[in-house]
PDB file of C-alpha atoms and ligand atoms in Angstrom:
ATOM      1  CA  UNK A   1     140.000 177.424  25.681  1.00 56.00           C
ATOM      2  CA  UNK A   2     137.200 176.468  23.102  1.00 71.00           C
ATOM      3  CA  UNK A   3     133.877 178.103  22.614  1.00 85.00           C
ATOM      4  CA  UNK A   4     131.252 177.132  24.991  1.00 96.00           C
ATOM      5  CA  UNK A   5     128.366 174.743  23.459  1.00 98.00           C
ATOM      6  CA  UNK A   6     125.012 173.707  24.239  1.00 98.00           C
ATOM      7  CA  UNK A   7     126.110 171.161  26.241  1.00 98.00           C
ATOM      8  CA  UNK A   8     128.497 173.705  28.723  1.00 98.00           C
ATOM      9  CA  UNK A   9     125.725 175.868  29.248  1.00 98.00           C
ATOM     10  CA  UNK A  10     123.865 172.338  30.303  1.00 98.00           C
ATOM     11  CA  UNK A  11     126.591 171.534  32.797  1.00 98.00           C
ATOM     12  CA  UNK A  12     126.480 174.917  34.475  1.00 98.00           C
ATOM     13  CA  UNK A  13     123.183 175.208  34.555  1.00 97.00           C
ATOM     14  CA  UNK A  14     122.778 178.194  31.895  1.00 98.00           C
ATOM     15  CA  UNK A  15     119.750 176.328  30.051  1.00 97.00           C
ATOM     16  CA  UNK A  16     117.683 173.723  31.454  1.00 98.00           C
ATOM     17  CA  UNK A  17     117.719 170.217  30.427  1.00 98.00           C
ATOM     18  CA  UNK A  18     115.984 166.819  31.699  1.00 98.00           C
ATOM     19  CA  UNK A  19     119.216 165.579  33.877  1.00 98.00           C
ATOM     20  CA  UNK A  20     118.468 161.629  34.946  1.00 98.00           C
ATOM     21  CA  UNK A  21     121.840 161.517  36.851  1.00 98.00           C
ATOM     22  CA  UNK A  22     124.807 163.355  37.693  1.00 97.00           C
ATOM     23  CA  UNK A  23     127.913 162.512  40.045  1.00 94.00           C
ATOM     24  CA  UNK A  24     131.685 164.016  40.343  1.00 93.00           C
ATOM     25  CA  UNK A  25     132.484 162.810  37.010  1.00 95.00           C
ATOM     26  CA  UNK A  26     129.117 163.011  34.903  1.00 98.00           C
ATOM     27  CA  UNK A  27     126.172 164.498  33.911  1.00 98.00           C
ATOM     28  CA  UNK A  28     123.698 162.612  32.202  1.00 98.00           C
ATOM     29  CA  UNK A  29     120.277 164.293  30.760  1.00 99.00           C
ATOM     30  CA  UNK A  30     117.813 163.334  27.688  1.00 98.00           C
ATOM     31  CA  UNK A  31     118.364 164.195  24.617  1.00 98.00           C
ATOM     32  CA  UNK A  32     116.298 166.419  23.007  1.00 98.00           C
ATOM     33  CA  UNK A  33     115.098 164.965  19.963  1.00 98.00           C
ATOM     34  CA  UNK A  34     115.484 160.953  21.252  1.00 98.00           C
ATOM     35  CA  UNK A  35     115.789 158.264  19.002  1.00 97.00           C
ATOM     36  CA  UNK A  36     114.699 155.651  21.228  1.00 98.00           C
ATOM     37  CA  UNK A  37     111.820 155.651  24.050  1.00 98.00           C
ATOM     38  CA  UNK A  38     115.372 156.143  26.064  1.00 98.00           C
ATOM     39  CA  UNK A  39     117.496 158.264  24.880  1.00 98.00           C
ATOM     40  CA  UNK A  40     120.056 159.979  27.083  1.00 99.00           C
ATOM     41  CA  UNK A  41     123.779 161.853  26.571  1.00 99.00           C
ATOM     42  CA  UNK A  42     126.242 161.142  29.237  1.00 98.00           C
ATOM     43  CA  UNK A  43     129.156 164.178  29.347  1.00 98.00           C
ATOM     44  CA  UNK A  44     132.502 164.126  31.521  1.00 98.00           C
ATOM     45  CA  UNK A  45     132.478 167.213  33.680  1.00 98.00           C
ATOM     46  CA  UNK A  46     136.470 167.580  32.851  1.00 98.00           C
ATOM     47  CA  UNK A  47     135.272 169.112  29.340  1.00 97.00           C
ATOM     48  CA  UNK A  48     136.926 167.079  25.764  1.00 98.00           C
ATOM     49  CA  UNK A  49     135.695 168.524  22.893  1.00 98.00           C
ATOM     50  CA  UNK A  50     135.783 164.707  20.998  1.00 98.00           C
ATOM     51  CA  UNK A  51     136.429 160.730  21.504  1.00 98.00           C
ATOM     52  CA  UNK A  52     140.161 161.079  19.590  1.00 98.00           C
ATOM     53  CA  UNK A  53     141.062 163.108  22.705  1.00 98.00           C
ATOM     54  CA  UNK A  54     140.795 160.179  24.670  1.00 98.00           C
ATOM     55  CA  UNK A  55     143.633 158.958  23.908  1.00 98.00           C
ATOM     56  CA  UNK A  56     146.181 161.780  25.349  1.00 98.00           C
ATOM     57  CA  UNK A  57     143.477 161.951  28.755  1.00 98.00           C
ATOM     58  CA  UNK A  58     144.484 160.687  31.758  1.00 98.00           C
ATOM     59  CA  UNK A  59     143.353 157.307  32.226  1.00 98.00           C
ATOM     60  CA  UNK A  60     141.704 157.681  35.202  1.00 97.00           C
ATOM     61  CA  UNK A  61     139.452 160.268  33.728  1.00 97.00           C
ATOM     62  CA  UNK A  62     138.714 157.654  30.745  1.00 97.00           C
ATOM     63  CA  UNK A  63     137.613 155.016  33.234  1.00 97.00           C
ATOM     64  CA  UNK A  64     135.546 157.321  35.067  1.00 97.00           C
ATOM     65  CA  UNK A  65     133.947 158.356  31.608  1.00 98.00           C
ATOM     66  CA  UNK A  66     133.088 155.005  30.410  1.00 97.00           C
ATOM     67  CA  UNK A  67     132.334 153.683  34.466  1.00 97.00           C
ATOM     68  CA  UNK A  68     129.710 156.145  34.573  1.00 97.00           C
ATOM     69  CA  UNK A  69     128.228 155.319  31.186  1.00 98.00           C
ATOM     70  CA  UNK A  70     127.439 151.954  33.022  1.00 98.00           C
ATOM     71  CA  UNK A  71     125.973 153.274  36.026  1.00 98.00           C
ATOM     72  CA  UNK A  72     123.587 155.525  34.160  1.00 98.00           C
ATOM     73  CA  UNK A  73     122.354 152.769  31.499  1.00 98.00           C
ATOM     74  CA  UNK A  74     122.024 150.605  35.210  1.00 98.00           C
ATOM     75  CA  UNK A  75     119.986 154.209  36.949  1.00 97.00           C
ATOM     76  CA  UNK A  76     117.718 153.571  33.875  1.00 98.00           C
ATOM     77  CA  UNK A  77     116.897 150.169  34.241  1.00 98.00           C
ATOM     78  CA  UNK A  78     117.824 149.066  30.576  1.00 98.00           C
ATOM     79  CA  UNK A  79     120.975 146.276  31.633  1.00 97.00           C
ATOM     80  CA  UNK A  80     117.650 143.482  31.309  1.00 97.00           C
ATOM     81  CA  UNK A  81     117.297 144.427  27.910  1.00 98.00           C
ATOM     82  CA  UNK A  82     119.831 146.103  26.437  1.00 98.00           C
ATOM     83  CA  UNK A  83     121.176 149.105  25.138  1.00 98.00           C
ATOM     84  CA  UNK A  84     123.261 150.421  22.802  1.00 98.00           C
ATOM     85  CA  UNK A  85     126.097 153.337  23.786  1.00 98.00           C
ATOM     86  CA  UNK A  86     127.623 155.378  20.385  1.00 98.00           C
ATOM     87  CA  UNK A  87     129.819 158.095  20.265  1.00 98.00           C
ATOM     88  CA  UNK A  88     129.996 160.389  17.226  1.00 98.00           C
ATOM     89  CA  UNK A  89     133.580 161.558  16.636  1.00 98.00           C
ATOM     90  CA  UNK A  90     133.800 164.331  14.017  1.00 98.00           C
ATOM     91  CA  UNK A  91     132.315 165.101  10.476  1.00 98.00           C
ATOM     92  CA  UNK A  92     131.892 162.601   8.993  1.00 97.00           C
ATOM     93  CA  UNK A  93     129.589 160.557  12.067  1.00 97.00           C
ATOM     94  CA  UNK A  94     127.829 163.443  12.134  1.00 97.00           C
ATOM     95  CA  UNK A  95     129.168 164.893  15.597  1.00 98.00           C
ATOM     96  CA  UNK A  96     126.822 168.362  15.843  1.00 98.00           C
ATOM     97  CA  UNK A  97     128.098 169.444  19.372  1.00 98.00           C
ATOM     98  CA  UNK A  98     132.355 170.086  19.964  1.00 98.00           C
ATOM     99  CA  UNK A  99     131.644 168.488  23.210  1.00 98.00           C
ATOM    100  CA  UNK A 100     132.250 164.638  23.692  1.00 98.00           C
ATOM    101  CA  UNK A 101     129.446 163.064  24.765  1.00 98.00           C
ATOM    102  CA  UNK A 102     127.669 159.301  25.023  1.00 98.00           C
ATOM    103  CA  UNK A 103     124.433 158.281  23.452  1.00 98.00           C
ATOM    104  CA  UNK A 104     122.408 155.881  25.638  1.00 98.00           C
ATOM    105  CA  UNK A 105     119.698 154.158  23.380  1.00 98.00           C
ATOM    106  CA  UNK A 106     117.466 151.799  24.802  1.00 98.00           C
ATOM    107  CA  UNK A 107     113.673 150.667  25.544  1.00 98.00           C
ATOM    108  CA  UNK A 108     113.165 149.402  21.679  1.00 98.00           C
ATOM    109  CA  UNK A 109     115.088 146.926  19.759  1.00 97.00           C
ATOM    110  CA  UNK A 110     117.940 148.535  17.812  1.00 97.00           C
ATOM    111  CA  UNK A 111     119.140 147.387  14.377  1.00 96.00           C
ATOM    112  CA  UNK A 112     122.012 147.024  13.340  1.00 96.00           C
ATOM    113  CA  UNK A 113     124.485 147.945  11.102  1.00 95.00           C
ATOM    114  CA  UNK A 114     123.576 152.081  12.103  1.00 91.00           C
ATOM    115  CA  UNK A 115     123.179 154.440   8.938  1.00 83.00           C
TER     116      UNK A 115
HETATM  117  P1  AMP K 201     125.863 164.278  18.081  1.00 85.66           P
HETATM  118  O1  AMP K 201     125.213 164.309  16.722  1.00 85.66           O
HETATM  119  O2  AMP K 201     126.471 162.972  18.422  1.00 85.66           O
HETATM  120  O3  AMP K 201     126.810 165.442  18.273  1.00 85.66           O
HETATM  121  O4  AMP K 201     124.681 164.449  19.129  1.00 85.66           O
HETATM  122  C1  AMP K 201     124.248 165.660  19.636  1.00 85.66           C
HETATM  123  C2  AMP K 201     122.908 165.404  20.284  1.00 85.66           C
HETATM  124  O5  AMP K 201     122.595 166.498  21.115  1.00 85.66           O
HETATM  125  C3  AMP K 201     121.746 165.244  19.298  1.00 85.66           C
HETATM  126  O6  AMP K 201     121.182 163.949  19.440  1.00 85.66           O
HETATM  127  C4  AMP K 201     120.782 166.356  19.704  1.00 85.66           C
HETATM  128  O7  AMP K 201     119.445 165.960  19.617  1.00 85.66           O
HETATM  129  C5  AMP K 201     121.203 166.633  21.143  1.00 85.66           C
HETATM  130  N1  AMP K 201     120.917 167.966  21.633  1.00 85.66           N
HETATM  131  C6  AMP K 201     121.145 169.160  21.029  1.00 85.66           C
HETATM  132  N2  AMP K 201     120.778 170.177  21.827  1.00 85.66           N
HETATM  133  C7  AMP K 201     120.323 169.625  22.986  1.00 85.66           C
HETATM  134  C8  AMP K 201     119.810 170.147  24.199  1.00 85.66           C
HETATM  135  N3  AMP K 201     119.686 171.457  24.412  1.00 85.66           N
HETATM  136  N4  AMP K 201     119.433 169.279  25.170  1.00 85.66           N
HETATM  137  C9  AMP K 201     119.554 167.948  24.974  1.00 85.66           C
HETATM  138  N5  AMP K 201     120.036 167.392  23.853  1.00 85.66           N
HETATM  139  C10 AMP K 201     120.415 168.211  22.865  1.00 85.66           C
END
């Protein structure tokens, strides 16, 4: 079992956070300090601590993940435009919270390559 983050407390409802969508699979609330006009973390319910774990998951549980990513980009209107959707896997892209999660940036134009 690992150590409960910021982001388990989220999911059961220990400290409050702006949730935009949740369903069996997902919650989905904005981030805190957003880098975009929308900015908003997608987690799995079934709790990975990073992306590399994705590989060993069941794959149902991976499509769900990434199925869900879609439908809350869709919830927030931002398919017109576009949007970008980044996952920070360990040190060295800067992951701050041991619990996987998916960045939805939208509602500005994003450039590209990131930092
Ligand atoms: P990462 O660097 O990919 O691990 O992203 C973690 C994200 O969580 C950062 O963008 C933080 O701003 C965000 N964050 C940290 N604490 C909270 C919180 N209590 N509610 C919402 N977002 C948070």
């Amino acid at each position: 079992m690992t150590e409960a983050t910021i982001f388990d407390k989220i999911l059961h409802g220990e400290i409050p956070a702006q949730i935009v969508f949740e369903d069996d699979s997902v919650l989905a609330f904005r981030d805190v300090h957003p880098q975009a006009p929308t900015h908003v973390l997608v987690i799995p319910k079934k709790k990975l601590a990073r992306f590399s774990e994705l590989a060993t998951a069941p794959v149902a549980d991976v499509a769900a993940f990434f199925s869900s990513i879609a439908k809350v980009a869709n919830h927030l209107g931002l398919e017109k435009n576009g949007y970008r959707v980044v996952i920070n896997n360990g040190r060295d892209a800067q992951q701050s919270v041991e619990y996987i999660h998916a960045h939805i940036l939208g509602g500005r134009a994003l450039s590209w390559p990131p930092g």
